[in-house]
JSON list of N, CA and C in Angstrom, two decimals:
[
{"chain": "A", "resi": 99, "resn": "HIS", "atom": "N", "xyz": [0.73, -1.09, 0.07]},
{"chain": "A", "resi": 99, "resn": "HIS", "atom": "CA", "xyz": [-0.11, -0.72, 0.13]},
{"chain": "A", "resi": 99, "resn": "HIS", "atom": "C", "xyz": [1.20, 0.86, -0.15]},
{"chain": "A", "resi": 100, "resn": "LEU", "atom": "N", "xyz": [0.64, 1.88, -0.67]},
{"chain": "A", "resi": 100, "resn": "LEU", "atom": "CA", "xyz": [1.18, 3.99, -0.95]},
{"chain": "A", "resi": 100, "resn": "LEU", "atom": "C", "xyz": [-0.11, 4.28, -0.36]},
{"chain": "A", "resi": 101, "resn": "SER", "atom": "N", "xyz": [0.69, 5.51, -0.07]},
{"chain": "A", "resi": 101, "resn": "SER", "atom": "CA", "xyz": [0.06, 6.92, -0.16]},
{"chain": "A", "resi": 101, "resn": "SER", "atom": "C", "xyz": [-0.01, 7.32, -0.49]},
{"chain": "A", "resi": 102, "resn": "VAL", "atom": "N", "xyz": [-1.15, 8.53, -1.09]},
{"chain": "A", "resi": 102, "resn": "VAL", "atom": "CA", "xyz": [-1.75, 9.28, -2.24]},
{"chain": "A", "resi": 102, "resn": "VAL", "atom": "C", "xyz": [-1.63, 10.81, -1.86]},
{"chain": "A", "resi": 103, "resn": "ARG", "atom": "N", "xyz": [-1.16, 11.88, -1.86]},
{"chain": "A", "resi": 103, "resn": "ARG", "atom": "CA", "xyz": [-0.65, 13.10, -1.36]},
{"chain": "A", "resi": 103, "resn": "ARG", "atom": "C", "xyz": [-2.08, 13.84, -2.82]},
{"chain": "A", "resi": 104, "resn": "ILE", "atom": "N", "xyz": [-3.07, 13.79, -2.57]},
{"chain": "A", "resi": 104, "resn": "ILE", "atom": "CA", "xyz": [-4.02, 15.06, -3.44]},
{"chain": "A", "resi": 104, "resn": "ILE", "atom": "C", "xyz": [-3.38, 16.59, -2.64]},
{"chain": "A", "resi": 105, "resn": "GLU", "atom": "N", "xyz": [-2.55, 17.39, -3.53]},
{"chain": "A", "resi": 105, "resn": "GLU", "atom": "CA", "xyz": [-2.36, 18.60, -3.11]},
{"chain": "A", "resi": 105, "resn": "GLU", "atom": "C", "xyz": [-3.34, 19.83, -3.23]},
{"chain": "A", "resi": 106, "resn": "ASP", "atom": "N", "xyz": [-3.57, 19.41, -3.85]},
{"chain": "A", "resi": 106, "resn": "ASP", "atom": "CA", "xyz": [-4.64, 21.00, -4.65]},
{"chain": "A", "resi": 106, "resn": "ASP", "atom": "C", "xyz": [-6.19, 20.77, -3.83]},
{"chain": "A", "resi": 107, "resn": "ASP", "atom": "N", "xyz": [-6.79, 22.17, -3.07]},
{"chain": "A", "resi": 107, "resn": "ASP", "atom": "CA", "xyz": [-8.08, 21.45, -2.18]},
{"chain": "A", "resi": 107, "resn": "ASP", "atom": "C", "xyz": [-9.54, 21.78, -3.23]},
{"chain": "A", "resi": 108, "resn": "LEU", "atom": "N", "xyz": [-8.59, 21.57, -4.36]},
{"chain": "A", "resi": 108, "resn": "LEU", "atom": "CA", "xyz": [-10.41, 21.10, -5.56]},
{"chain": "A", "resi": 108, "resn": "LEU", "atom": "C", "xyz": [-10.24, 19.93, -5.59]},
{"chain": "A", "resi": 109, "resn": "GLY", "atom": "N", "xyz": [-8.91, 19.50, -5.65]},
{"chain": "A", "resi": 109, "resn": "GLY", "atom": "CA", "xyz": [-8.86, 17.48, -5.86]},
{"chain": "A", "resi": 109, "resn": "GLY", "atom": "C", "xyz": [-9.41, 16.99, -4.08]},
{"chain": "A", "resi": 110, "resn": "ARG", "atom": "N", "xyz": [-8.89, 18.08, -3.10]},
{"chain": "A", "resi": 110, "resn": "ARG", "atom": "CA", "xyz": [-9.39, 17.37, -2.20]},
{"chain": "A", "resi": 110, "resn": "ARG", "atom": "C", "xyz": [-10.47, 16.94, -2.04]},
{"chain": "A", "resi": 111, "resn": "GLU", "atom": "N", "xyz": [-11.49, 18.19, -2.69]},
{"chain": "A", "resi": 111, "resn": "GLU", "atom": "CA", "xyz": [-13.34, 18.05, -2.76]},
{"chain": "A", "resi": 111, "resn": "GLU", "atom": "C", "xyz": [-13.18, 17.36, -3.46]},
{"chain": "A", "resi": 112, "resn": "LEU", "atom": "N", "xyz": [-12.81, 17.10, -3.97]},
{"chain": "A", "resi": 112, "resn": "LEU", "atom": "CA", "xyz": [-13.29, 16.44, -5.34]},
{"chain": "A", "resi": 112, "resn": "LEU", "atom": "C", "xyz": [-13.31, 15.12, -5.31]},
{"chain": "A", "resi": 113, "resn": "VAL", "atom": "N", "xyz": [-12.13, 14.33, -4.55]},
{"chain": "A", "resi": 113, "resn": "VAL", "atom": "CA", "xyz": [-11.89, 12.89, -3.23]},
{"chain": "A", "resi": 113, "resn": "VAL", "atom": "C", "xyz": [-13.38, 12.37, -2.37]},
{"chain": "A", "resi": 114, "resn": "THR", "atom": "N", "xyz": [-13.65, 14.02, -1.70]},
{"chain": "A", "resi": 114, "resn": "THR", "atom": "CA", "xyz": [-14.63, 13.30, -0.68]},
{"chain": "A", "resi": 114, "resn": "THR", "atom": "C", "xyz": [-16.18, 13.87, -1.45]},
{"chain": "A", "resi": 115, "resn": "LEU", "atom": "N", "xyz": [-16.36, 13.77, -2.76]},
{"chain": "A", "resi": 115, "resn": "LEU", "atom": "CA", "xyz": [-17.26, 13.77, -3.13]},
{"chain": "A", "resi": 115, "resn": "LEU", "atom": "C", "xyz": [-17.75, 12.43, -4.16]},
{"chain": "A", "resi": 116, "resn": "LEU", "atom": "N", "xyz": [-16.89, 11.57, -4.35]},
{"chain": "A", "resi": 116, "resn": "LEU", "atom": "CA", "xyz": [-16.56, 10.56, -4.21]},
{"chain": "A", "resi": 116, "resn": "LEU", "atom": "C", "xyz": [-17.23, 9.35, -3.68]},
{"chain": "A", "resi": 117, "resn": "ASP", "atom": "N", "xyz": [-18.22, 9.89, -3.32]},
{"chain": "A", "resi": 117, "resn": "ASP", "atom": "CA", "xyz": [-18.85, 8.68, -1.77]},
{"chain": "A", "resi": 117, "resn": "ASP", "atom": "C", "xyz": [-20.19, 7.30, -2.85]},
{"chain": "A", "resi": 118, "resn": "GLY", "atom": "N", "xyz": [-20.63, 7.47, -3.82]},
{"chain": "A", "resi": 118, "resn": "GLY", "atom": "CA", "xyz": [-21.21, 6.84, -5.04]},
{"chain": "A", "resi": 118, "resn": "GLY", "atom": "C", "xyz": [-22.67, 7.36, -4.97]},
{"chain": "A", "resi": 119, "resn": "THR", "atom": "N", "xyz": [-22.49, 8.90, -4.47]},
{"chain": "A", "resi": 119, "resn": "THR", "atom": "CA", "xyz": [-24.04, 8.26, -3.74]},
{"chain": "A", "resi": 119, "resn": "THR", "atom": "C", "xyz": [-24.42, 9.76, -5.33]},
{"chain": "A", "resi": 120, "resn": "ARG", "atom": "N", "xyz": [-23.41, 10.44, -6.17]},
{"chain": "A", "resi": 120, "resn": "ARG", "atom": "CA", "xyz": [-23.61, 11.15, -7.42]},
{"chain": "A", "resi": 120, "resn": "ARG", "atom": "C", "xyz": [-23.07, 10.89, -8.10]},
{"chain": "A", "resi": 121, "resn": "ASP", "atom": "N", "xyz": [-23.91, 11.05, -9.36]},
{"chain": "A", "resi": 121, "resn": "ASP", "atom": "CA", "xyz": [-23.19, 10.89, -11.00]},
{"chain": "A", "resi": 121, "resn": "ASP", "atom": "C", "xyz": [-22.14, 12.17, -11.07]},
{"chain": "A", "resi": 122, "resn": "ARG", "atom": "N", "xyz": [-21.63, 11.64, -13.04]},
{"chain": "A", "resi": 122, "resn": "ARG", "atom": "CA", "xyz": [-20.83, 13.06, -12.92]},
{"chain": "A", "resi": 122, "resn": "ARG", "atom": "C", "xyz": [-21.62, 14.41, -13.41]},
{"chain": "A", "resi": 123, "resn": "THR", "atom": "N", "xyz": [-22.81, 14.21, -13.18]},
{"chain": "A", "resi": 123, "resn": "THR", "atom": "CA", "xyz": [-23.50, 15.88, -13.21]},
{"chain": "A", "resi": 123, "resn": "THR", "atom": "C", "xyz": [-23.61, 16.15, -11.75]},
{"chain": "A", "resi": 124, "resn": "ALA", "atom": "N", "xyz": [-23.79, 15.96, -10.85]},
{"chain": "A", "resi": 124, "resn": "ALA", "atom": "CA", "xyz": [-23.65, 15.86, -9.74]},
{"chain": "A", "resi": 124, "resn": "ALA", "atom": "C", "xyz": [-22.94, 16.46, -8.91]},
{"chain": "A", "resi": 125, "resn": "ILE", "atom": "N", "xyz": [-21.04, 15.79, -9.55]},
{"chain": "A", "resi": 125, "resn": "ILE", "atom": "CA", "xyz": [-20.35, 15.85, -9.08]},
{"chain": "A", "resi": 125, "resn": "ILE", "atom": "C", "xyz": [-19.58, 17.21, -9.93]},
{"chain": "A", "resi": 126, "resn": "ALA", "atom": "N", "xyz": [-20.07, 17.45, -10.91]},
{"chain": "A", "resi": 126, "resn": "ALA", "atom": "CA", "xyz": [-19.82, 18.69, -11.71]},
{"chain": "A", "resi": 126, "resn": "ALA", "atom": "C", "xyz": [-20.30, 20.14, -11.05]},
{"chain": "A", "resi": 127, "resn": "ALA", "atom": "N", "xyz": [-21.98, 19.59, -10.30]},
{"chain": "A", "resi": 127, "resn": "ALA", "atom": "CA", "xyz": [-21.84, 21.34, -9.78]},
{"chain": "A", "resi": 127, "resn": "ALA", "atom": "C", "xyz": [-21.35, 20.84, -8.90]},
{"chain": "A", "resi": 128, "resn": "ASP", "atom": "N", "xyz": [-21.31, 20.21, -7.68]},
{"chain": "A", "resi": 128, "resn": "ASP", "atom": "CA", "xyz": [-21.16, 20.47, -6.24]},
{"chain": "A", "resi": 128, "resn": "ASP", "atom": "C", "xyz": [-19.79, 21.03, -6.29]},
{"chain": "A", "resi": 129, "resn": "LEU", "atom": "N", "xyz": [-18.66, 20.12, -7.34]},
{"chain": "A", "resi": 129, "resn": "LEU", "atom": "CA", "xyz": [-17.71, 21.07, -7.58]},
{"chain": "A", "resi": 129, "resn": "LEU", "atom": "C", "xyz": [-17.03, 22.97, -8.16]},
{"chain": "A", "resi": 130, "resn": "GLU", "atom": "N", "xyz": [-18.98, 22.94, -8.36]},
{"chain": "A", "resi": 130, "resn": "GLU", "atom": "CA", "xyz": [-18.75, 24.78, -8.86]},
{"chain": "A", "resi": 130, "resn": "GLU", "atom": "C", "xyz": [-19.08, 25.51, -8.08]},
{"chain": "A", "resi": 131, "resn": "ARG", "atom": "N", "xyz": [-20.08, 24.92, -7.18]},
{"chain": "A", "resi": 131, "resn": "ARG", "atom": "CA", "xyz": [-20.45, 25.25, -6.32]},
{"chain": "A", "resi": 131, "resn": "ARG", "atom": "C", "xyz": [-18.94, 25.62, -4.76]},
{"chain": "A", "resi": 132, "resn": "PHE", "atom": "N", "xyz": [-18.98, 24.64, -5.19]},
{"chain": "A", "resi": 132, "resn": "PHE", "atom": "CA", "xyz": [-17.42, 25.19, -4.39]},
{"chain": "A", "resi": 132, "resn": "PHE", "atom": "C", "xyz": [-16.25, 26.13, -5.26]},
{"chain": "A", "resi": 133, "resn": "LEU", "atom": "N", "xyz": [-16.22, 26.48, -5.47]},
{"chain": "A", "resi": 133, "resn": "LEU", "atom": "CA", "xyz": [-15.27, 26.88, -6.31]},
{"chain": "A", "resi": 133, "resn": "LEU", "atom": "C", "xyz": [-15.95, 28.43, -6.67]},
{"chain": "A", "resi": 134, "resn": "ARG", "atom": "N", "xyz": [-16.82, 28.41, -6.62]},
{"chain": "A", "resi": 134, "resn": "ARG", "atom": "CA", "xyz": [-18.13, 29.61, -6.46]},
{"chain": "A", "resi": 134, "resn": "ARG", "atom": "C", "xyz": [-18.29, 30.45, -4.98]},
{"chain": "A", "resi": 135, "resn": "ALA", "atom": "N", "xyz": [-17.80, 29.54, -3.89]},
{"chain": "A", "resi": 135, "resn": "ALA", "atom": "CA", "xyz": [-18.06, 29.33, -2.09]},
{"chain": "A", "resi": 135, "resn": "ALA", "atom": "C", "xyz": [-16.68, 30.25, -2.27]},
{"chain": "A", "resi": 136, "resn": "ARG", "atom": "N", "xyz": [-15.64, 29.93, -3.51]},
{"chain": "A", "resi": 136, "resn": "ARG", "atom": "CA", "xyz": [-13.73, 30.33, -2.83]},
{"chain": "A", "resi": 136, "resn": "ARG", "atom": "C", "xyz": [-13.83, 31.54, -3.98]},
{"chain": "A", "resi": 137, "resn": "GLY", "atom": "N", "xyz": [-15.00, 32.45, -4.53]},
{"chain": "A", "resi": 137, "resn": "GLY", "atom": "CA", "xyz": [-14.19, 33.31, -5.23]},
{"chain": "A", "resi": 137, "resn": "GLY", "atom": "C", "xyz": [-13.87, 32.82, -6.44]},
{"chain": "A", "resi": 138, "resn": "GLU", "atom": "N", "xyz": [-14.16, 31.94, -6.68]},
{"chain": "A", "resi": 138, "resn": "GLU", "atom": "CA", "xyz": [-13.28, 31.43, -7.86]},
{"chain": "A", "resi": 138, "resn": "GLU", "atom": "C", "xyz": [-14.16, 30.87, -9.60]},
{"chain": "A", "resi": 139, "resn": "ARG", "atom": "N", "xyz": [-14.02, 31.02, -10.44]},
{"chain": "A", "resi": 139, "resn": "ARG", "atom": "CA", "xyz": [-15.29, 30.44, -11.42]},
{"chain": "A", "resi": 139, "resn": "ARG", "atom": "C", "xyz": [-14.56, 30.31, -12.09]},
{"chain": "A", "resi": 140, "resn": "LEU", "atom": "N", "xyz": [-15.03, 28.70, -13.30]},
{"chain": "A", "resi": 140, "resn": "LEU", "atom": "CA", "xyz": [-13.82, 27.97, -14.70]},
{"chain": "A", "resi": 140, "resn": "LEU", "atom": "C", "xyz": [-15.26, 27.91, -15.25]},
{"chain": "A", "resi": 141, "resn": "ALA", "atom": "N", "xyz": [-14.85, 27.69, -16.76]},
{"chain": "A", "resi": 141, "resn": "ALA", "atom": "CA", "xyz": [-15.81, 28.21, -17.75]},
{"chain": "A", "resi": 141, "resn": "ALA", "atom": "C", "xyz": [-16.78, 26.79, -17.39]},
{"chain": "A", "resi": 142, "resn": "GLU", "atom": "N", "xyz": [-17.76, 25.76, -17.92]},
{"chain": "A", "resi": 142, "resn": "GLU", "atom": "CA", "xyz": [-18.51, 25.25, -17.58]},
{"chain": "A", "resi": 142, "resn": "GLU", "atom": "C", "xyz": [-17.29, 23.57, -18.53]},
{"chain": "A", "resi": 143, "resn": "ALA", "atom": "N", "xyz": [-17.04, 24.04, -19.51]},
{"chain": "A", "resi": 143, "resn": "ALA", "atom": "CA", "xyz": [-16.48, 23.28, -20.27]},
{"chain": "A", "resi": 143, "resn": "ALA", "atom": "C", "xyz": [-14.89, 22.31, -19.71]},
{"chain": "A", "resi": 144, "resn": "ASP", "atom": "N", "xyz": [-14.34, 23.98, -19.67]},
{"chain": "A", "resi": 144, "resn": "ASP", "atom": "CA", "xyz": [-12.74, 23.71, -18.74]},
{"chain": "A", "resi": 144, "resn": "ASP", "atom": "C", "xyz": [-13.12, 22.45, -17.12]},
{"chain": "A", "resi": 145, "resn": "LEU", "atom": "N", "xyz": [-14.62, 23.01, -16.46]},
{"chain": "A", "resi": 145, "resn": "LEU", "atom": "CA", "xyz": [-14.59, 22.08, -15.49]},
{"chain": "A", "resi": 145, "resn": "LEU", "atom": "C", "xyz": [-14.26, 20.41, -15.48]},
{"chain": "A", "resi": 146, "resn": "HIS", "atom": "N", "xyz": [-15.55, 21.00, -16.87]},
{"chain": "A", "resi": 146, "resn": "HIS", "atom": "CA", "xyz": [-15.94, 19.28, -16.93]},
{"chain": "A", "resi": 146, "resn": "HIS", "atom": "C", "xyz": [-14.62, 18.59, -17.66]},
{"chain": "A", "resi": 147, "resn": "ALA", "atom": "N", "xyz": [-14.28, 19.33, -18.04]},
{"chain": "A", "resi": 147, "resn": "ALA", "atom": "CA", "xyz": [-13.21, 18.41, -19.08]},
{"chain": "A", "resi": 147, "resn": "ALA", "atom": "C", "xyz": [-12.02, 18.38, -17.99]},
{"chain": "A", "resi": 148, "resn": "GLY", "atom": "N", "xyz": [-11.83, 19.03, -17.41]},
{"chain": "A", "resi": 148, "resn": "GLY", "atom": "CA", "xyz": [-11.14, 18.92, -16.19]},
{"chain": "A", "resi": 148, "resn": "GLY", "atom": "C", "xyz": [-11.42, 17.95, -14.99]},
{"chain": "A", "resi": 149, "resn": "LEU", "atom": "N", "xyz": [-12.45, 17.51, -14.48]},
{"chain": "A", "resi": 149, "resn": "LEU", "atom": "CA", "xyz": [-13.13, 16.42, -13.61]},
{"chain": "A", "resi": 149, "resn": "LEU", "atom": "C", "xyz": [-12.66, 14.99, -15.12]},
{"chain": "A", "resi": 150, "resn": "ASP", "atom": "N", "xyz": [-13.33, 15.29, -15.98]},
{"chain": "A", "resi": 150, "resn": "ASP", "atom": "CA", "xyz": [-12.58, 14.68, -16.87]},
{"chain": "A", "resi": 150, "resn": "ASP", "atom": "C", "xyz": [-10.93, 13.80, -16.66]},
{"chain": "A", "resi": 151, "resn": "ARG", "atom": "N", "xyz": [-10.11, 14.83, -16.97]},
{"chain": "A", "resi": 151, "resn": "ARG", "atom": "CA", "xyz": [-8.82, 14.30, -16.21]},
{"chain": "A", "resi": 151, "resn": "ARG", "atom": "C", "xyz": [-8.27, 13.50, -14.90]},
{"chain": "A", "resi": 152, "resn": "SER", "atom": "N", "xyz": [-9.27, 14.88, -14.24]},
{"chain": "A", "resi": 152, "resn": "SER", "atom": "CA", "xyz": [-9.58, 14.04, -13.01]},
{"chain": "A", "resi": 152, "resn": "SER", "atom": "C", "xyz": [-9.74, 12.62, -11.96]},
{"chain": "A", "resi": 153, "resn": "LEU", "atom": "N", "xyz": [-10.59, 12.38, -12.64]},
{"chain": "A", "resi": 153, "resn": "LEU", "atom": "CA", "xyz": [-11.58, 11.10, -12.14]},
{"chain": "A", "resi": 153, "resn": "LEU", "atom": "C", "xyz": [-10.38, 9.50, -13.65]},
{"chain": "A", "resi": 154, "resn": "GLN", "atom": "N", "xyz": [-10.07, 10.01, -14.41]},
{"chain": "A", "resi": 154, "resn": "GLN", "atom": "CA", "xyz": [-8.90, 9.67, -15.03]},
{"chain": "A", "resi": 154, "resn": "GLN", "atom": "C", "xyz": [-7.95, 9.69, -14.06]},
{"chain": "A", "resi": 155, "resn": "GLY", "atom": "N", "xyz": [-7.42, 10.43, -13.78]},
{"chain": "A", "resi": 155, "resn": "GLY", "atom": "CA", "xyz": [-5.18, 10.17, -12.41]},
{"chain": "A", "resi": 155, "resn": "GLY", "atom": "C", "xyz": [-6.21, 9.73, -11.83]},
{"chain": "A", "resi": 156, "resn": "LEU", "atom": "N", "xyz": [-7.58, 9.52, -11.37]},
{"chain": "A", "resi": 156, "resn": "LEU", "atom": "CA", "xyz": [-7.63, 8.03, -9.94]},
{"chain": "A", "resi": 156, "resn": "LEU", "atom": "C", "xyz": [-7.03, 7.27, -10.54]},
{"chain": "A", "resi": 157, "resn": "ALA", "atom": "N", "xyz": [-8.21, 7.39, -11.63]},
{"chain": "A", "resi": 157, "resn": "ALA", "atom": "CA", "xyz": [-8.65, 5.98, -11.72]},
{"chain": "A", "resi": 157, "resn": "ALA", "atom": "C", "xyz": [-6.78, 4.97, -12.23]},
{"chain": "A", "resi": 158, "resn": "THR", "atom": "N", "xyz": [-6.36, 5.15, -12.83]},
{"chain": "A", "resi": 158, "resn": "THR", "atom": "CA", "xyz": [-4.70, 5.41, -13.34]},
{"chain": "A", "resi": 158, "resn": "THR", "atom": "C", "xyz": [-3.96, 4.37, -11.73]},
{"chain": "A", "resi": 159, "resn": "LEU", "atom": "N", "xyz": [-4.13, 5.62, -11.25]},
{"chain": "A", "resi": 159, "resn": "LEU", "atom": "CA", "xyz": [-4.16, 5.12, -9.44]},
{"chain": "A", "resi": 159, "resn": "LEU", "atom": "C", "xyz": [-4.51, 4.00, -8.59]},
{"chain": "A", "resi": 160, "resn": "ALA", "atom": "N", "xyz": [-5.77, 3.14, -9.25]},
{"chain": "A", "resi": 160, "resn": "ALA", "atom": "CA", "xyz": [-6.26, 2.19, -9.24]},
{"chain": "A", "resi": 160, "resn": "ALA", "atom": "C", "xyz": [-7.33, 3.02, -7.84]},
{"chain": "A", "resi": 161, "resn": "LEU", "atom": "N", "xyz": [-7.56, 3.71, -7.49]},
{"chain": "A", "resi": 161, "resn": "LEU", "atom": "CA", "xyz": [-8.09, 4.42, -6.56]},
{"chain": "A", "resi": 161, "resn": "LEU", "atom": "C", "xyz": [-9.53, 4.25, -7.11]},
{"chain": "A", "resi": 162, "resn": "LEU", "atom": "N", "xyz": [-10.72, 4.32, -7.83]},
{"chain": "A", "resi": 162, "resn": "LEU", "atom": "CA", "xyz": [-11.44, 4.70, -8.30]},
{"chain": "A", "resi": 162, "resn": "LEU", "atom": "C", "xyz": [-11.56, 2.71, -9.34]},
{"chain": "A", "resi": 163, "resn": "ARG", "atom": "N", "xyz": [-12.30, 2.88, -9.18]},
{"chain": "A", "resi": 163, "resn": "ARG", "atom": "CA", "xyz": [-13.28, 1.91, -9.75]},
{"chain": "A", "resi": 163, "resn": "ARG", "atom": "C", "xyz": [-13.37, 2.20, -11.64]},
{"chain": "A", "resi": 164, "resn": "ARG", "atom": "N", "xyz": [-13.01, 1.78, -12.81]},
{"chain": "A", "resi": 164, "resn": "ARG", "atom": "CA", "xyz": [-13.97, 1.66, -13.38]},
{"chain": "A", "resi": 164, "resn": "ARG", "atom": "C", "xyz": [-15.98, 0.92, -14.01]}
]
């Protein structure tokens, strides 16, 4: 077993949302709310593209099942 360090707040927030109760659309909406609460914004396309990359990265690290 190895430890995985998630360096950024958005990445840590994403991991907390991956509890099996949300679909991809709900996760994106929750991440958008998280960003807005911090005074940050991402274009919707950028948010979805970043989410896809992050989920792929977590799957590559064997932290998610496909």
